[in-house]
Amino acid sequence: MTIEVSKKICMLGSFGVGKTSLVRRFVYNLFDEKYLSTIGVQVTQKKMPPVTLAKKSQAVAFKFILWDLAHIEKFNELIRNYFRGSNGALVVFDLSRSLSIQNPDVFLKPFKETNPDSKIIFIANKYDLVEAEGPVVEEFRQFAKSHQVPCFMTSAKSGDNVEKAFNKLAEMILEAE
Amino acid sequence: MLEVIEHILAEKKIVFALFSENQKLVQLSRHFKKVMPIEMDSVTTHLLDLFPEFVGNESEIAALYKGERKKYVLEKIGRPNQDGDISYYTFSLTSPKQISAREKNLLLVIQETSNETNLEQKIQQQRYEILLLQSSLTRAAHSSGVTIIGESIQIQHIRDFVTKIAKYHNSIVLLEGETGTGKNLVARMIHNNSTQANAPFVEVNCASIPDNLIESEIFGYEKGAFTNAVSPKKGLLEEADGGTLFLDEIAELPLALQAKFLSFLETKKFRRLGSTLERTVTTRIIAATNHDLQHAVERKEFRLDLFYRLNVLRLRLPPLRELSGDILRMADHFMNIYAYDFKKKIKSIAPEAQRKLLAYRWPGNIRELRNVIERAVIFANEDIIEAHDILLIDHDQQLPEEVIEPVVPPDDLSLHDMEKRLILQALSRTRGNQTRAARLLGLSLDTLRYRIKKYEIQY
């Protein structure tokens, strides 16, 4: 028997990094080149494949409630309501833009304060636009390492590693339960 | 009466839903589905199924039931509508005690805010598109030549220097090197590698601005500061605020202005011409010179205290003749750039052409190499640059290194006349080639051009 459990996952990151595109690729397997900035939040659901953990007899199927959040310029209490009750977050960066202008501190610190037990993964999106394993990728790996967070190089355009990143997050949440 | 109220609220795009103690749907307001089209059946009646936006907020919902919390609000919730667009809503869950004292209910009030939110989205979209465009332009600038080519120890040293000092935004940098050695390029690299890379990079050649204008150019002026100052104007220091001001040919800065500039370097404060208001900027200063500033100090042409202030992070850029190992790498780099620009399928430089490049002394340094390769790419017939495409100043006919001996006129000694005559002599000797004439006179090309204009020399 499989138990279905809903888990709230926030998509965080600067504007134009591809949060919405990653959700569209993951949920609907679609991609659109056109950039349409997100405002507020859009919630999408995706059922994850059931997994059975060795220590538990029952299989668990997560239903990810994906919160695709707009770029957060300034944190306030209404944004804390967006964060509340999250089990995890995918923090998305754009590999084709300088890391220095995608500072995650504005939202990452309050996110962790609101959800201290949540699991976090860094995603370096737009991998298709940079040199594979080039200096930009290395810089990002070091950046993720300094935050002690697992990272994935993804391309919402090609779909590379998108599912892997979400699956990894599911695995991290499951392991913590 | 309730029907009328519900109708009025629906007109304002406000609807509500009532949920029981176990979070099951009890009642929808009359026009609910017109404002909020949701799919529901007899099974799907739980608050979290109908509104997954509240998943994860179970403790807040429990607090509402207990009356420990009065309201819980989620704003700008986007949901796809029947037209395939997104409609936006504000969800407000309110404390049940305010609705009924007997039953523990939850009231969800939903207001559609699409008009305001879509307007906000359009403004935000434009702003973000501009920022993304700026970012991609910066990236293009980074990848299109603002990098130094080479693997020699000297070039590695330059790269290390740039990497180390770029983050220290308050530190002044002094770049020294012959003309054409890439001082401007290194200044841009420092700026691009700094945390202020997105702030302005402003450059000015101190030799190209007449002495009487340079103060107002650098420090700005207020209306009425001088005859033609009809409106206030920011100086370059303010234009570059937060970023970098690159002062090329700093040795040409008039002595009278050097004290004011030193004061700015010491305090980061200055006054515009004609103003008593002290202004502060966080502009990084990178200065460059092709002169020996220490000699200029000895000749009393440059203030010693300013020299000391500039001499904090000092880098000498080597002439190209000291980078023989890198000449071919740089030539290849320029070849690729110009082949792309001119849409030519040039792939390589022939061995004989390479030997020719390596044997030359490159008095004009990297700038000269770039110009030579540009010409070679234009004239190359096939996909390879041949030796005959490389046009260099013949070694035998290279300009003599000696300085032109000035001749004191028999009467009425005038320094201006002397200078004018020397420029004319140099132009005559170089058959009007200003670059070579400048080199002969030990001036930068910009300085020579300024002097030619100043003395109205026509050659």
XYZ file of C-alpha atoms in Angstrom:
636
model
C 0.000 0.000 0.000
C 1.240 3.481 -0.847
C 0.696 6.501 1.323
C 0.348 9.848 -0.446
C 1.868 12.751 1.436
C 1.736 16.375 0.330
C 4.961 18.344 0.620
C 5.278 22.037 0.054
C 8.297 22.997 -2.031
C 9.289 26.613 -2.741
C 11.059 27.697 -5.883
C 13.329 30.564 -4.877
C 15.729 32.735 -6.824
C 16.317 36.013 -8.599
C 14.157 37.117 -11.543
C 14.719 35.492 -14.906
C 16.705 32.534 -13.575
C 14.127 30.031 -14.844
C 12.062 29.024 -11.791
C 8.809 28.900 -13.750
C 10.493 27.126 -16.672
C 11.849 24.450 -14.336
C 8.370 23.858 -12.897
C 6.836 23.715 -16.390
C 9.514 21.266 -17.541
C 9.127 19.108 -14.430
C 5.324 19.073 -14.265
C 4.221 19.322 -17.895
C 7.463 18.552 -19.787
C 7.100 21.845 -21.647
C 9.437 24.736 -22.349
C 8.816 28.217 -23.719
C 11.644 30.596 -24.694
C 9.461 33.612 -23.956
C 10.157 35.293 -20.625
C 7.105 36.146 -18.551
C 7.958 37.384 -15.094
C 6.056 35.757 -12.232
C 4.214 37.934 -9.799
C 3.155 36.709 -6.377
C 2.984 32.930 -6.471
C 1.611 30.163 -8.624
C 0.997 26.793 -7.099
C 1.305 23.604 -9.152
C 1.045 19.995 -8.040
C 3.068 16.993 -9.124
C 2.832 13.435 -7.900
C 6.223 11.887 -7.369
C 6.852 8.162 -7.936
C 6.352 6.039 -4.799
C 9.463 5.141 -2.829
C 9.912 2.503 -0.149
C 12.497 3.181 2.487
C 14.328 0.242 4.026
C 13.413 1.333 7.535
C 9.710 1.667 6.651
C 7.453 -1.031 5.307
C 5.068 1.206 3.412
C 5.802 2.973 0.163
C 5.481 6.746 0.224
C 4.404 8.826 -2.741
C 4.984 12.519 -2.323
C 2.643 15.000 -3.869
C 4.808 18.061 -4.389
C 2.906 21.311 -3.964
C 5.283 23.544 -5.922
C 5.256 27.205 -4.962
C 6.700 29.133 -7.861
C 7.529 32.421 -6.160
C 8.298 35.757 -7.748
C 11.721 37.317 -7.233
C 11.825 38.660 -3.690
C 13.314 42.135 -3.557
C 12.507 42.770 0.087
C 11.384 40.346 2.719
C 8.201 41.044 4.731
C 5.682 39.133 6.831
C 3.371 38.412 3.879
C 6.269 36.686 2.173
C 6.850 34.715 5.348
C 3.304 33.379 4.830
C 4.436 32.115 1.411
C 7.359 30.333 3.069
C 5.448 28.872 6.021
C 5.183 25.104 6.227
C 7.668 24.398 3.435
C 9.397 21.052 3.465
C 12.017 22.065 0.973
C 13.246 24.629 -1.498
C 15.005 24.674 -4.793
C 17.127 27.814 -4.948
C 17.640 28.606 -8.611
C 20.545 30.543 -10.156
C 21.266 31.554 -13.724
C 24.684 30.274 -14.808
C 24.811 32.799 -17.626
C 24.677 35.738 -15.199
C 27.187 36.798 -12.595
C 26.636 35.040 -9.276
C 27.385 38.260 -7.436
C 24.106 39.822 -8.613
C 22.026 36.806 -7.603
C 22.615 37.071 -3.899
C 20.264 34.574 -2.196
C 20.642 36.077 1.287
C 17.521 38.257 0.922
C 15.252 35.226 0.889
C 17.373 32.260 2.002
C 17.993 33.399 5.567
C 14.303 34.141 6.350
C 13.317 30.937 4.566
C 15.588 28.913 6.847
C 14.386 30.829 9.893
C 10.766 30.066 8.978
C 11.451 26.428 8.121
C 14.523 25.294 10.047
C 14.044 21.613 9.143
C 13.441 22.119 5.456
C 15.806 20.674 2.850
C 17.524 22.875 0.313
C 19.084 22.252 -3.066
C 20.885 24.793 -5.271
C 20.117 24.652 -8.957
C 22.386 26.231 -11.544
C 20.022 26.625 -14.461
C 20.763 27.507 -18.112
C 23.627 25.026 -18.179
C 23.121 24.856 -21.938
C 24.360 28.469 -22.236
C 27.772 28.009 -20.647
C 30.866 25.964 -21.266
C 30.390 22.473 -19.794
C 32.556 22.097 -16.679
C 34.064 25.512 -17.422
C 35.087 28.158 -14.858
C 31.511 29.373 -14.330
C 30.392 25.887 -13.364
C 33.370 25.464 -11.052
C 32.635 28.823 -9.424
C 29.061 27.710 -8.800
C 30.147 24.390 -7.313
C 32.419 26.244 -4.888
C 29.569 28.635 -4.083
C 27.207 25.734 -3.265
C 29.961 24.046 -1.278
C 30.479 27.182 0.803
C 26.759 27.071 1.650
C 26.992 23.302 2.317
C 24.116 22.654 -0.050
C 23.917 19.989 -2.798
C 23.800 21.442 -6.288
C 22.648 20.442 -9.759
C 23.448 21.910 -13.155
C 20.171 21.965 -15.051
C 18.679 23.170 -18.281
C 14.945 23.743 -18.310
C 15.326 24.108 -22.081
C 16.764 20.632 -22.679
C 15.370 19.082 -19.513
C 18.843 17.990 -18.380
C 18.966 17.083 -14.692
C 15.612 18.730 -13.899
C 13.918 15.566 -12.703
C 17.088 14.453 -10.931
C 17.113 17.637 -8.847
C 13.487 17.266 -7.763
C 14.013 13.558 -7.035
C 17.054 14.370 -4.923
C 14.994 16.824 -2.893
C 12.282 14.185 -2.392
C 14.958 11.755 -1.251
C 16.387 14.264 1.229
C 12.932 14.977 2.679
C 12.114 11.285 2.910
C 15.392 10.450 4.613
C 14.768 13.076 7.262
C 11.356 11.663 8.194
C -30.763 41.057 2.160
C -27.914 38.487 2.161
C -28.527 37.929 -1.546
C -28.118 41.643 -2.243
C -24.939 41.807 -0.211
C -23.530 38.763 -1.989
C -24.387 40.344 -5.336
C -22.647 43.594 -4.409
C -19.597 41.698 -3.166
C -19.473 39.589 -6.337
C -19.546 42.803 -8.359
C -16.453 43.811 -6.414
C -15.083 40.324 -7.191
C -15.285 39.232 -3.570
C -16.676 35.802 -2.735
C -16.468 33.522 0.253
C -16.551 29.882 1.311
C -17.371 28.456 4.716
C -15.582 25.373 6.055
C -16.587 23.138 8.951
C -14.511 22.124 11.943
C -12.976 19.243 9.984
C -12.158 21.620 7.133
C -14.955 20.343 4.869
C -16.757 22.769 2.607
C -20.088 23.831 4.100
C -21.197 26.697 1.948
C -20.133 28.735 -1.057
C -21.328 32.247 -1.688
C -23.843 32.506 -4.506
C -21.527 33.828 -7.252
C -18.398 31.989 -6.106
C -17.615 30.137 -9.337
C -17.972 33.262 -11.451
C -15.107 34.861 -9.578
C -13.122 31.746 -8.687
C -13.636 28.892 -11.156
C -12.734 25.756 -9.172
C -13.325 22.167 -10.016
C -15.115 20.306 -7.289
C -17.181 17.215 -6.780
C -18.891 15.558 -3.873
C -15.567 13.966 -2.792
C -13.258 16.935 -3.162
C -14.551 19.188 -0.443
C -11.567 19.492 1.878
C -9.999 22.922 2.240
C -6.517 21.656 1.333
C -7.773 19.805 -1.743
C -9.692 22.792 -3.028
C -6.994 25.255 -2.023
C -3.612 23.494 -1.983
C -2.127 26.924 -1.343
C -2.848 26.237 2.336
C -0.843 22.990 2.416
C 1.883 23.422 5.002
C -0.161 25.989 6.904
C -1.947 23.421 9.057
C -0.659 24.914 12.305
C -1.864 28.395 11.271
C -5.273 26.945 10.385
C -5.432 25.205 13.748
C -4.580 28.497 15.434
C -7.486 30.140 13.591
C -9.923 27.466 14.808
C -8.702 27.940 18.362
C -9.069 31.680 18.066
C -5.362 32.182 18.707
C -5.049 33.883 15.395
C -7.586 36.205 13.786
C -6.602 36.189 10.154
C -4.259 34.463 7.720
C -3.651 36.134 4.376
C -2.044 34.958 1.155
C -1.708 37.637 -1.509
C -1.236 37.509 -5.285
C -2.106 33.861 -5.666
C -2.097 33.093 -9.379
C -4.420 30.490 -10.858
C -5.041 29.627 -14.512
C -8.463 30.823 -15.672
C -10.790 29.465 -18.360
C -9.074 31.589 -21.050
C -5.720 30.025 -20.248
C -4.456 33.245 -18.650
C -3.628 33.722 -15.010
C -6.073 35.321 -12.584
C -4.832 36.639 -9.265
C -6.489 36.430 -5.869
C -6.056 37.369 -2.252
C -7.076 34.597 0.148
C -8.064 35.608 3.680
C -8.911 32.930 6.209
C -10.634 34.453 9.202
C -11.218 33.386 12.760
C -14.485 31.431 13.070
C -15.480 33.018 16.355
C -16.232 36.204 14.508
C -18.760 34.329 12.348
C -20.532 32.117 14.828
C -20.164 31.618 18.523
C -21.708 28.151 18.441
C -19.786 26.398 15.658
C -16.123 26.328 14.867
C -16.057 27.328 11.251
C -13.496 28.866 8.956
C -14.404 31.607 6.549
C -12.322 31.928 3.422
C -12.777 35.305 1.738
C -11.414 35.483 -1.792
C -10.954 38.692 -3.734
C -9.878 38.682 -7.342
C -7.135 41.269 -7.873
C -6.203 40.483 -11.483
C -6.529 44.058 -12.790
C -4.118 45.566 -10.284
C -1.780 42.569 -10.260
C -1.612 42.337 -14.063
C -0.715 46.019 -14.199
C 1.972 45.452 -11.606
C 3.195 42.429 -13.579
C 3.545 44.501 -16.766
C 5.636 47.150 -15.002
C 7.746 44.479 -13.337
C 8.157 42.629 -16.639
C 9.575 45.728 -18.321
C 11.913 46.437 -15.451
C 13.223 42.878 -15.329
C 13.620 42.711 -19.106
C 15.789 45.834 -18.991
C 17.872 44.380 -16.155
C 18.264 41.073 -18.009
C 19.291 42.925 -21.158
C 21.842 44.954 -19.224
C 23.154 41.769 -17.689
C 23.495 40.060 -21.073
C 25.236 43.133 -22.493
C 27.677 43.088 -19.598
C 28.276 39.416 -20.253
C 28.821 40.105 -23.935
C 31.299 42.832 -23.035
C 33.071 40.431 -20.696
C 33.408 37.787 -23.361
C 34.246 40.067 -26.277
C 37.717 41.196 -25.568
C 37.802 42.463 -21.993
C 40.322 39.831 -21.142
C 44.035 39.623 -21.485
C 45.474 36.923 -23.694
C 48.673 35.066 -22.915
C 50.329 32.449 -20.786
C 53.677 34.089 -20.042
C 54.709 34.770 -16.459
C 54.191 38.498 -17.036
C 50.609 37.999 -18.214
C 49.925 35.566 -15.360
C 51.222 38.238 -13.008
C 48.796 40.788 -14.477
C 45.879 38.350 -14.085
C 46.857 37.581 -10.482
C 47.156 41.286 -9.729
C 43.699 41.984 -11.196
C 42.102 39.098 -9.298
C 43.681 40.087 -6.012
C 42.998 43.794 -6.084
C 39.608 43.885 -7.843
C 37.651 43.263 -4.660
C 39.340 46.095 -2.773
C 37.136 48.767 -4.253
C 38.512 51.614 -2.172
C 42.104 51.110 -3.235
C 43.639 53.329 -5.888
C 45.413 51.603 -8.757
C 48.257 52.992 -10.844
C 48.971 51.357 -14.203
C 52.237 52.122 -15.965
C 53.333 51.078 -19.406
C 54.247 52.199 -22.863
C 51.523 53.302 -25.199
C 49.493 50.391 -26.543
C 50.318 47.954 -23.747
C 46.700 47.536 -22.705
C 46.320 49.862 -19.711
C 42.715 50.585 -20.629
C 41.984 46.862 -20.973
C 43.483 46.081 -17.570
C 41.487 48.928 -15.994
C 38.298 47.420 -17.444
C 39.296 43.960 -16.208
C 39.732 45.330 -12.684
C 36.310 46.957 -12.896
C 34.636 43.865 -14.375
C 36.127 41.603 -11.724
C 35.011 43.833 -8.888
C 31.736 43.588 -7.023
C 30.853 46.926 -8.665
C 30.987 45.431 -12.176
C 27.442 46.560 -12.895
C 28.160 50.139 -11.862
C 29.530 52.593 -14.448
C 33.046 52.452 -15.833
C 33.964 55.967 -16.933
C 37.212 56.764 -18.653
C 38.880 60.023 -19.490
C 42.155 60.858 -21.125
C 43.610 63.759 -19.156
C 45.683 64.826 -22.149
C 42.691 65.171 -24.431
C 40.893 67.797 -22.349
C 42.136 71.400 -22.393
C 43.594 72.545 -19.071
C 40.845 75.091 -18.492
C 38.095 72.481 -18.844
C 39.472 69.474 -17.053
C 38.469 70.598 -13.554
C 34.830 71.055 -14.546
C 34.893 67.736 -16.438
C 36.134 65.796 -13.434
C 34.397 67.607 -10.582
C 31.319 69.029 -12.347
C 29.904 72.512 -11.908
C 26.919 74.483 -10.716
C 24.834 76.873 -12.762
C 26.670 80.183 -13.085
C 30.059 78.748 -12.106
C 31.423 80.273 -15.307
C 30.070 82.130 -18.338
C 28.592 79.188 -20.208
C 27.439 77.220 -17.169
C 23.722 77.644 -17.843
C 22.753 74.552 -15.903
C 24.439 72.370 -13.285
C 26.395 69.379 -14.555
C 27.690 66.280 -12.839
C 31.402 65.662 -13.187
C 32.969 62.341 -14.149
C 33.537 61.507 -10.480
C 29.796 61.593 -9.917
C 29.010 59.854 -13.211
C 31.192 56.980 -12.044
C 29.780 56.922 -8.503
C 29.785 53.357 -7.189
C 31.945 52.260 -10.110
C 35.301 53.179 -11.577
C 36.845 56.349 -12.982
C 39.803 55.535 -15.224
C 42.126 58.510 -15.643
C 44.449 57.809 -18.515
C 47.605 59.878 -18.908
C 47.403 61.123 -15.341
C 50.789 62.844 -15.774
C 49.024 65.382 -17.990
C 46.788 66.510 -15.129
C 47.564 70.238 -14.666
C 49.643 70.960 -11.556
C 47.030 73.380 -10.270
C 44.401 70.651 -10.301
C 46.595 67.985 -8.766
C 46.134 69.437 -5.257
C 42.340 69.316 -5.546
C 42.482 65.802 -6.900
C 44.780 64.716 -4.069
C 42.327 66.175 -1.578
C 39.555 64.100 -3.142
C 41.677 60.940 -2.975
C 42.364 61.558 0.700
C 38.804 62.366 1.764
C 36.548 61.018 -1.021
C 34.881 64.432 -0.795
C 34.843 67.249 -3.308
C 32.947 70.341 -4.382
C 31.616 71.061 -7.829
C 32.886 74.280 -9.408
C 30.846 77.179 -8.063
C 29.436 75.144 -5.179
C 29.999 75.243 -1.448
C 28.275 71.899 -0.976
C 30.639 69.067 -0.208
C 29.785 65.847 -2.020
C 30.896 62.287 -1.390
C 31.227 59.483 -3.908
C 32.439 55.896 -3.722
C 34.219 55.951 -7.046
C 37.291 53.782 -7.489
C 40.190 55.569 -9.150
C 42.427 53.808 -11.613
C 45.145 56.048 -13.030
C 47.449 55.238 -15.901
C 50.525 56.757 -17.421
C 53.088 56.055 -20.098
C 55.551 58.407 -18.415
C 57.871 57.766 -15.535
C 55.995 59.583 -12.777
C 59.060 59.633 -10.527
C 60.932 61.591 -13.200
C 57.934 63.875 -13.569
C 58.130 64.492 -9.818
C 61.838 65.269 -10.087
C 61.098 67.707 -12.906
C 58.453 69.358 -10.646
C 55.735 68.474 -13.159
C 53.937 66.124 -10.810
C 53.247 66.528 -7.118
C 55.219 64.188 -4.888
C 52.322 63.790 -2.442
C 49.944 62.851 -5.266
C 52.499 60.374 -6.586
C 52.696 58.737 -3.159
C 48.885 58.619 -2.935
C 48.592 56.993 -6.351
C 51.446 54.620 -5.729
C 49.449 52.168 -3.606
C 48.685 49.355 -6.024
C 51.078 49.841 -8.902
C 51.352 47.602 -11.930
C 53.767 47.898 -14.809
C 52.437 46.513 -18.082
C 55.258 44.976 -20.105
C 55.872 46.023 -23.708
C 54.949 43.409 -26.303
C 58.612 42.801 -27.173
C 59.000 41.267 -23.671
C 56.108 38.883 -24.325
C 57.463 37.019 -27.307
C 55.799 33.794 -26.173
C 52.414 35.446 -26.247
C 52.636 37.362 -29.529
C 51.241 34.486 -31.584
C 48.483 33.780 -29.047
C 47.425 37.410 -29.175
C 47.671 37.423 -32.973
C 45.414 34.350 -33.112
C 42.964 36.035 -30.767
C 42.756 39.188 -32.894
C 42.553 37.078 -36.048
C 39.490 35.269 -34.691
C 37.837 38.532 -33.667
C 38.374 40.249 -37.025
C 37.569 37.133 -39.045
C 34.238 37.037 -37.239
C 33.666 40.790 -37.662
C 34.526 40.774 -41.354
C 32.789 37.438 -41.970
C 35.946 35.843 -43.359
C 36.899 32.197 -42.938
C 40.465 32.824 -41.815
C 41.655 29.894 -39.749
C 45.372 30.342 -39.159
C 48.564 32.306 -39.623
C 51.162 30.742 -41.939
C 54.534 29.783 -40.364
C 56.384 32.419 -42.404
C 53.915 35.084 -41.275
C 54.398 33.908 -37.694
C 58.167 34.280 -38.011
C 57.646 37.809 -39.306
C 55.468 38.673 -36.320
C 58.008 37.238 -33.883
C 60.957 39.055 -35.440
C 59.398 42.510 -35.140
C 60.048 44.834 -32.184
C 56.467 46.132 -31.850
C 57.082 49.724 -30.774
C 53.323 50.304 -30.811
C 52.801 47.210 -28.651
C 49.488 45.314 -28.535
C 47.588 48.121 -30.242
C 49.967 47.919 -33.189
C 49.703 44.121 -33.312
C 45.910 44.380 -33.362
C 46.019 46.894 -36.218
C 48.460 44.744 -38.187
C 46.233 41.689 -37.786
C 43.108 43.643 -38.684
C 44.752 44.695 -41.918
C 46.042 41.167 -42.561
C 42.570 39.681 -42.127
C 41.162 42.200 -44.597
C 43.812 41.480 -47.213
C 44.137 37.705 -46.759
C 42.778 35.927 -49.837
C 42.414 32.391 -48.569
C 41.689 30.943 -45.149
C 45.238 31.636 -43.982
C 47.201 34.796 -43.267
C 50.367 34.751 -45.351
C 53.587 36.659 -44.689
C 52.781 39.192 -47.415
C 49.510 40.037 -45.617
C 51.528 41.189 -42.590
C 52.529 44.778 -43.220
C 55.096 46.069 -40.757
C 57.207 49.181 -40.654
C 60.423 48.047 -42.339
C 63.184 47.542 -39.792
C 65.591 49.441 -41.977
C 63.202 52.320 -42.306
C 62.072 52.331 -38.714
C 62.024 55.745 -37.244
C 65.228 56.762 -35.540
C 65.064 56.598 -31.779
C 66.899 59.906 -31.354
C 65.025 62.943 -30.144
C 64.648 65.845 -32.547
C 67.117 68.485 -31.585
C 65.209 71.668 -30.872
C 66.564 74.857 -32.371
C 66.219 78.087 -30.441
C 64.974 80.807 -32.806
C 67.277 83.808 -33.227
C 64.820 86.238 -31.708
C 61.509 86.348 -29.820
C 61.762 82.983 -28.068
C 58.255 81.550 -27.679
C 57.651 78.148 -26.117
C 54.380 77.776 -27.982
C 56.063 78.513 -31.293
C 58.785 76.022 -30.441
C 56.267 73.357 -29.642
C 54.321 74.079 -32.818
C 57.476 73.892 -34.914
C 58.538 70.604 -33.302
C 55.143 69.081 -34.057
C 55.376 70.293 -37.645
C 58.874 68.834 -37.964
C 57.721 65.500 -36.578
C 54.734 65.431 -38.929
C 56.958 66.304 -41.822
C 59.396 63.531 -40.975
C 56.601 60.973 -40.654
C 54.815 62.225 -43.781
C 51.779 63.196 -41.740
C 51.479 59.938 -39.816
C 50.258 61.210 -36.441
C 50.840 57.930 -34.588
C 54.498 57.853 -35.596
C 54.882 61.576 -35.023
C 53.509 61.193 -31.507
C 55.950 58.382 -30.816
C 58.799 60.492 -32.149
C 57.857 63.331 -29.813
C 57.290 61.057 -26.842
C 53.640 62.056 -26.668
C 50.467 60.022 -26.655
C 48.405 60.180 -29.811
C 45.604 61.950 -27.937
C 48.024 64.571 -26.636
C 49.438 65.173 -30.101
C 45.951 65.503 -31.561
C 45.038 67.957 -28.852
C 48.157 70.021 -29.556
C 47.506 69.921 -33.332
C 44.018 71.237 -32.680
C 45.262 73.786 -30.157
C 47.855 75.241 -32.524
C 45.506 74.845 -35.515
C 48.184 72.899 -37.356
C 47.121 71.726 -40.765
C 49.302 69.134 -42.340
